[in-house]
PDB file of C-alpha atoms in Angstrom:
ATOM      1  CA  LYS A1135      64.710 -19.275-119.615  1.00 90.00           C
ATOM      2  CA  ALA A1136      63.648 -22.002-117.174  1.00 88.00           C
ATOM      3  CA  GLN A1137      60.400 -20.117-116.591  1.00 92.00           C
ATOM      4  CA  GLY A1138      59.741 -19.950-120.316  1.00 90.00           C
ATOM      5  CA  ASP A1139      60.176 -16.179-120.515  1.00 94.00           C
ATOM      6  CA  TYR A1140      62.370 -16.302-123.592  1.00 94.00           C
ATOM      7  CA  PHE A1141      62.074 -12.604-124.316  1.00 94.00           C
ATOM      8  CA  LYS A1142      63.579 -11.730-120.912  1.00 96.00           C
ATOM      9  CA  ALA A1143      66.135 -14.502-121.179  1.00 95.00           C
ATOM     10  CA  LEU A1144      67.355 -13.156-124.518  1.00 96.00           C
ATOM     11  CA  GLU A1145      67.464  -9.641-123.097  1.00 96.00           C
ATOM     12  CA  TYR A1146      69.751 -10.702-120.257  1.00 97.00           C
ATOM     13  CA  TYR A1147      71.866 -13.105-122.306  1.00 97.00           C
ATOM     14  CA  ASN A1148      72.463 -10.360-124.880  1.00 97.00           C
ATOM     15  CA  LYS A1149      73.431  -7.871-122.139  1.00 97.00           C
ATOM     16  CA  SER A1150      75.819 -10.455-120.759  1.00 96.00           C
ATOM     17  CA  LEU A1151      77.282 -11.020-124.220  1.00 97.00           C
ATOM     18  CA  GLU A1152      77.796  -7.271-124.744  1.00 98.00           C
ATOM     19  CA  ILE A1153      79.640  -6.944-121.445  1.00 97.00           C
ATOM     20  CA  TYR A1154      81.840  -9.977-122.044  1.00 97.00           C
ATOM     21  CA  LEU A1155      82.685  -8.810-125.563  1.00 98.00           C
ATOM     22  CA  SER A1156      83.648  -5.346-124.308  1.00 97.00           C
ATOM     23  CA  ILE A1157      85.852  -6.805-121.565  1.00 97.00           C
ATOM     24  CA  PHE A1158      87.370  -9.894-123.190  1.00 97.00           C
ATOM     25  CA  GLY A1159      86.898  -9.544-126.920  1.00 96.00           C
ATOM     26  CA  GLU A1160      85.534 -12.310-129.108  1.00 94.00           C
ATOM     27  CA  CYS A1161      87.830 -15.172-128.081  1.00 96.00           C
ATOM     28  CA  HIS A1162      86.902 -15.987-124.476  1.00 97.00           C
ATOM     29  CA  PRO A1163      85.011 -18.881-122.843  1.00 97.00           C
ATOM     30  CA  ASP A1164      82.419 -16.534-121.308  1.00 97.00           C
ATOM     31  CA  VAL A1165      81.678 -15.089-124.747  1.00 98.00           C
ATOM     32  CA  ALA A1166      81.289 -18.616-126.129  1.00 98.00           C
ATOM     33  CA  LEU A1167      78.987 -19.517-123.237  1.00 97.00           C
ATOM     34  CA  SER A1168      76.859 -16.434-123.908  1.00 97.00           C
ATOM     35  CA  TYR A1169      76.501 -17.422-127.568  1.00 98.00           C
ATOM     36  CA  ASN A1170      75.586 -20.932-126.443  1.00 97.00           C
ATOM     37  CA  ASN A1171      72.953 -19.620-124.028  1.00 97.00           C
ATOM     38  CA  ILE A1172      71.396 -17.445-126.719  1.00 97.00           C
ATOM     39  CA  GLY A1173      71.402 -20.475-129.005  1.00 97.00           C
ATOM     40  CA  CYS A1174      69.592 -22.493-126.327  1.00 96.00           C
ATOM     41  CA  VAL A1175      66.843 -19.885-126.098  1.00 97.00           C
ATOM     42  CA  CYS A1176      66.474 -19.779-129.885  1.00 97.00           C
ATOM     43  CA  ASP A1177      66.360 -23.588-129.880  1.00 96.00           C
ATOM     44  CA  SER A1178      63.641 -23.543-127.210  1.00 95.00           C
ATOM     45  CA  GLN A1179      61.671 -21.078-129.322  1.00 95.00           C
ATOM     46  CA  GLY A1180      61.961 -23.315-132.386  1.00 96.00           C
ATOM     47  CA  ASP A1181      64.103 -20.781-134.245  1.00 97.00           C
ATOM     48  CA  TYR A1182      66.559 -23.433-135.375  1.00 98.00           C
ATOM     49  CA  ASP A1183      68.362 -21.383-138.008  1.00 97.00           C
ATOM     50  CA  LYS A1184      69.200 -18.689-135.482  1.00 98.00           C
ATOM     51  CA  ALA A1185      70.133 -21.294-132.843  1.00 98.00           C
ATOM     52  CA  LEU A1186      72.511 -22.888-135.325  1.00 98.00           C
ATOM     53  CA  VAL A1187      74.253 -19.555-135.917  1.00 98.00           C
ATOM     54  CA  TYR A1188      74.826 -19.037-132.185  1.00 98.00           C
ATOM     55  CA  TYR A1189      75.831 -22.632-131.482  1.00 98.00           C
ATOM     56  CA  ASN A1190      78.355 -22.472-134.334  1.00 98.00           C
ATOM     57  CA  LYS A1191      79.813 -19.218-132.978  1.00 98.00           C
ATOM     58  CA  SER A1192      80.174 -20.882-129.604  1.00 98.00           C
ATOM     59  CA  LEU A1193      81.794 -23.962-131.149  1.00 98.00           C
ATOM     60  CA  GLU A1194      84.229 -21.852-133.157  1.00 98.00           C
ATOM     61  CA  ILE A1195      85.397 -19.967-130.065  1.00 98.00           C
ATOM     62  CA  TYR A1196      85.715 -23.107-127.947  1.00 98.00           C
ATOM     63  CA  ARG A1197      87.815 -24.748-130.662  1.00 98.00           C
ATOM     64  CA  LEU A1198      90.098 -21.711-130.876  1.00 97.00           C
ATOM     65  CA  ILE A1199      90.601 -21.659-127.125  1.00 97.00           C
ATOM     66  CA  PHE A1200      90.619 -25.357-126.200  1.00 97.00           C
ATOM     67  CA  GLY A1201      91.337 -27.261-129.402  1.00 97.00           C
ATOM     68  CA  ASP A1202      89.192 -30.102-130.704  1.00 96.00           C
ATOM     69  CA  SER A1203      89.186 -32.365-127.626  1.00 95.00           C
ATOM     70  CA  HIS A1204      87.406 -30.504-124.854  1.00 97.00           C
ATOM     71  CA  PRO A1205      84.033 -31.085-123.166  1.00 97.00           C
ATOM     72  CA  ALA A1206      82.798 -27.634-124.240  1.00 97.00           C
ATOM     73  CA  VAL A1207      83.534 -28.537-127.867  1.00 98.00           C
ATOM     74  CA  ALA A1208      81.675 -31.827-127.444  1.00 98.00           C
ATOM     75  CA  ASP A1209      78.734 -30.039-125.818  1.00 97.00           C
ATOM     76  CA  SER A1210      78.561 -27.609-128.731  1.00 98.00           C
ATOM     77  CA  CYS A1211      78.675 -30.458-131.236  1.00 98.00           C
ATOM     78  CA  SER A1212      75.844 -32.159-129.380  1.00 98.00           C
ATOM     79  CA  ASN A1213      73.764 -28.975-129.412  1.00 98.00           C
ATOM     80  CA  ILE A1214      74.327 -28.576-133.134  1.00 98.00           C
ATOM     81  CA  GLY A1215      73.393 -32.224-133.670  1.00 98.00           C
ATOM     82  CA  GLY A1216      70.143 -31.564-131.829  1.00 97.00           C
ATOM     83  CA  ILE A1217      69.323 -28.684-134.151  1.00 98.00           C
ATOM     84  CA  TYR A1218      69.954 -30.777-137.235  1.00 98.00           C
ATOM     85  CA  LYS A1219      67.779 -33.530-135.755  1.00 97.00           C
ATOM     86  CA  ALA A1220      64.964 -31.040-135.146  1.00 96.00           C
ATOM     87  CA  GLN A1221      65.315 -29.876-138.761  1.00 97.00           C
ATOM     88  CA  GLY A1222      65.174 -33.455-140.028  1.00 96.00           C
ATOM     89  CA  ASP A1223      68.742 -33.411-141.375  1.00 98.00           C
ATOM     90  CA  TYR A1224      69.717 -36.774-139.898  1.00 98.00           C
ATOM     91  CA  PHE A1225      72.955 -37.032-141.844  1.00 97.00           C
ATOM     92  CA  LYS A1226      74.284 -33.805-140.288  1.00 98.00           C
ATOM     93  CA  ALA A1227      72.830 -34.712-136.890  1.00 98.00           C
ATOM     94  CA  LEU A1228      74.732 -38.012-136.932  1.00 98.00           C
ATOM     95  CA  GLU A1229      77.914 -36.229-137.981  1.00 98.00           C
ATOM     96  CA  TYR A1230      77.779 -33.891-134.992  1.00 98.00           C
ATOM     97  CA  TYR A1231      76.518 -36.469-132.495  1.00 98.00           C
ATOM     98  CA  ASN A1232      79.350 -38.800-133.513  1.00 98.00           C
ATOM     99  CA  LYS A1233      81.913 -36.000-133.123  1.00 98.00           C
ATOM    100  CA  SER A1234      80.507 -35.353-129.693  1.00 98.00           C
ATOM    101  CA  LEU A1235      80.685 -39.039-128.756  1.00 98.00           C
ATOM    102  CA  GLU A1236      84.263 -39.327-129.992  1.00 98.00           C
ATOM    103  CA  ILE A1237      85.371 -36.361-127.894  1.00 98.00           C
ATOM    104  CA  TYR A1238      83.547 -37.496-124.762  1.00 98.00           C
ATOM    105  CA  ARG A1239      84.995 -41.008-125.033  1.00 98.00           C
ATOM    106  CA  SER A1240      88.520 -39.658-125.510  1.00 97.00           C
ATOM    107  CA  ILE A1241      88.193 -37.482-122.408  1.00 97.00           C
ATOM    108  CA  PHE A1242      86.012 -39.514-120.045  1.00 97.00           C
ATOM    109  CA  GLY A1243      86.354 -43.112-121.224  1.00 97.00           C
ATOM    110  CA  ASP A1244      83.493 -45.454-122.024  1.00 95.00           C
ATOM    111  CA  SER A1245      81.431 -45.275-118.826  1.00 95.00           C
ATOM    112  CA  HIS A1246      80.484 -41.629-118.434  1.00 97.00           C
ATOM    113  CA  LEU A1247      77.079 -39.963-118.435  1.00 97.00           C
ATOM    114  CA  ALA A1248      77.967 -37.774-121.430  1.00 97.00           C
ATOM    115  CA  VAL A1249      78.960 -40.888-123.379  1.00 98.00           C
ATOM    116  CA  ALA A1250      75.661 -42.578-122.506  1.00 98.00           C
ATOM    117  CA  ASP A1251      73.722 -39.476-123.551  1.00 97.00           C
ATOM    118  CA  SER A1252      75.604 -39.426-126.859  1.00 98.00           C
ATOM    119  CA  TYR A1253      74.778 -43.071-127.549  1.00 98.00           C
ATOM    120  CA  SER A1254      71.143 -42.291-126.789  1.00 98.00           C
ATOM    121  CA  ASN A1255      71.147 -39.287-129.148  1.00 98.00           C
ATOM    122  CA  ILE A1256      72.643 -41.385-131.928  1.00 98.00           C
ATOM    123  CA  GLY A1257      70.114 -44.143-131.241  1.00 98.00           C
ATOM    124  CA  GLY A1258      67.347 -41.593-131.673  1.00 97.00           C
ATOM    125  CA  ILE A1259      68.650 -40.624-135.096  1.00 98.00           C
ATOM    126  CA  TYR A1260      68.850 -44.222-136.247  1.00 98.00           C
ATOM    127  CA  LYS A1261      65.333 -44.822-134.940  1.00 97.00           C
ATOM    128  CA  ALA A1262      64.069 -41.787-136.859  1.00 96.00           C
ATOM    129  CA  GLN A1263      65.761 -43.155-139.990  1.00 96.00           C
ATOM    130  CA  GLY A1264      64.186 -46.572-139.493  1.00 96.00           C
ATOM    131  CA  ASP A1265      67.546 -48.286-138.923  1.00 97.00           C
ATOM    132  CA  TYR A1266      66.285 -50.231-135.927  1.00 97.00           C
ATOM    133  CA  ALA A1267      69.309 -52.510-135.552  1.00 97.00           C
ATOM    134  CA  LYS A1268      71.659 -49.559-135.132  1.00 98.00           C
ATOM    135  CA  ALA A1269      69.138 -47.770-132.924  1.00 98.00           C
ATOM    136  CA  LEU A1270      68.972 -50.779-130.595  1.00 97.00           C
ATOM    137  CA  GLU A1271      72.750 -51.119-130.592  1.00 98.00           C
ATOM    138  CA  HIS A1272      73.186 -47.521-129.449  1.00 98.00           C
ATOM    139  CA  TYR A1273      70.284 -47.552-126.986  1.00 98.00           C
ATOM    140  CA  ASN A1274      71.666 -50.736-125.406  1.00 97.00           C
ATOM    141  CA  GLN A1275      75.120 -49.166-125.077  1.00 98.00           C
ATOM    142  CA  SER A1276      73.474 -46.178-123.427  1.00 98.00           C
ATOM    143  CA  LEU A1277      71.431 -48.406-121.111  1.00 98.00           C
ATOM    144  CA  GLU A1278      74.494 -50.332-119.990  1.00 98.00           C
ATOM    145  CA  ILE A1279      76.246 -47.119-118.955  1.00 98.00           C
ATOM    146  CA  TYR A1280      73.158 -45.638-117.283  1.00 97.00           C
ATOM    147  CA  LEU A1281      72.701 -48.830-115.258  1.00 98.00           C
ATOM    148  CA  SER A1282      76.339 -48.787-114.153  1.00 97.00           C
ATOM    149  CA  ILE A1283      76.079 -45.146-113.066  1.00 96.00           C
ATOM    150  CA  PHE A1284      72.576 -44.941-111.605  1.00 97.00           C
ATOM    151  CA  GLY A1285      71.369 -48.461-110.945  1.00 96.00           C
ATOM    152  CA  GLU A1286      67.966 -49.747-112.024  1.00 95.00           C
ATOM    153  CA  TYR A1287      65.706 -47.023-110.637  1.00 96.00           C
ATOM    154  CA  HIS A1288      66.520 -43.765-112.359  1.00 97.00           C
ATOM    155  CA  PRO A1289      64.702 -41.630-114.963  1.00 97.00           C
ATOM    156  CA  ASN A1290      67.545 -42.009-117.504  1.00 96.00           C
ATOM    157  CA  VAL A1291      67.302 -45.792-117.201  1.00 97.00           C
ATOM    158  CA  ALA A1292      63.512 -45.690-117.550  1.00 97.00           C
ATOM    159  CA  SER A1293      63.778 -43.440-120.608  1.00 97.00           C
ATOM    160  CA  CYS A1294      66.289 -45.776-122.203  1.00 97.00           C
ATOM    161  CA  TYR A1295      64.059 -48.815-121.603  1.00 97.00           C
ATOM    162  CA  ASN A1296      61.226 -46.830-123.157  1.00 97.00           C
ATOM    163  CA  ASN A1297      63.347 -46.011-126.226  1.00 97.00           C
ATOM    164  CA  ILE A1298      64.243 -49.674-126.639  1.00 97.00           C
ATOM    165  CA  GLY A1299      60.588 -50.628-126.236  1.00 97.00           C
ATOM    166  CA  CYS A1300      59.571 -48.126-128.923  1.00 96.00           C
ATOM    167  CA  VAL A1301      62.110 -49.575-131.353  1.00 97.00           C
ATOM    168  CA  CYS A1302      60.892 -53.112-130.650  1.00 96.00           C
ATOM    169  CA  ASP A1303      57.328 -51.898-131.177  1.00 96.00           C
ATOM    170  CA  SER A1304      58.333 -50.313-134.493  1.00 95.00           C
ATOM    171  CA  GLN A1305      59.845 -53.627-135.514  1.00 94.00           C
ATOM    172  CA  GLY A1306      56.596 -55.436-134.663  1.00 93.00           C
ATOM    173  CA  ASP A1307      58.249 -57.308-131.780  1.00 93.00           C
ATOM    174  CA  TYR A1308      55.379 -56.571-129.400  1.00 94.00           C
ATOM    175  CA  ASP A1309      56.300 -59.194-126.794  1.00 93.00           C
ATOM    176  CA  LYS A1310      59.772 -57.741-126.386  1.00 92.00           C
ATOM    177  CA  ALA A1311      58.407 -54.186-126.481  1.00 91.00           C
TER     178      ALA A1311
END
């Protein structure tokens, strides 16, 4: 997958899924992870409908095994939010990104990388919707956490500053941008 050979990646992920299903049955974390990995490849290929099917299978299994408050559930929600964002369904994307944020905050507290990433994802949705005040609010929350984790000189911090600059630019606040 990392090399961009999605055909081979799907071949191996599907073999892995077959083996896990034959050993563990449907309700096992390794089966859920295999569905997630297949979903990631479909996502990378731009086959969002198929990715959504696999991500939802993964989410369903994780919820059965771990309940609603587990990092794997939050990760799945985030992946699903990303698909809805790519499809332009910002309402659904926000729903899943907010679920993800809620779970991460309940598990890790307010100063964790996953929480910062969630705020950034939500900021991106608000930016896409043209709700610049909410976008800035979420990007600034993300920035605060990134700075506390990484310090000033880190790619996540730079990306967050860039996102904030883009919102300011969209608002016509060129000096601030």
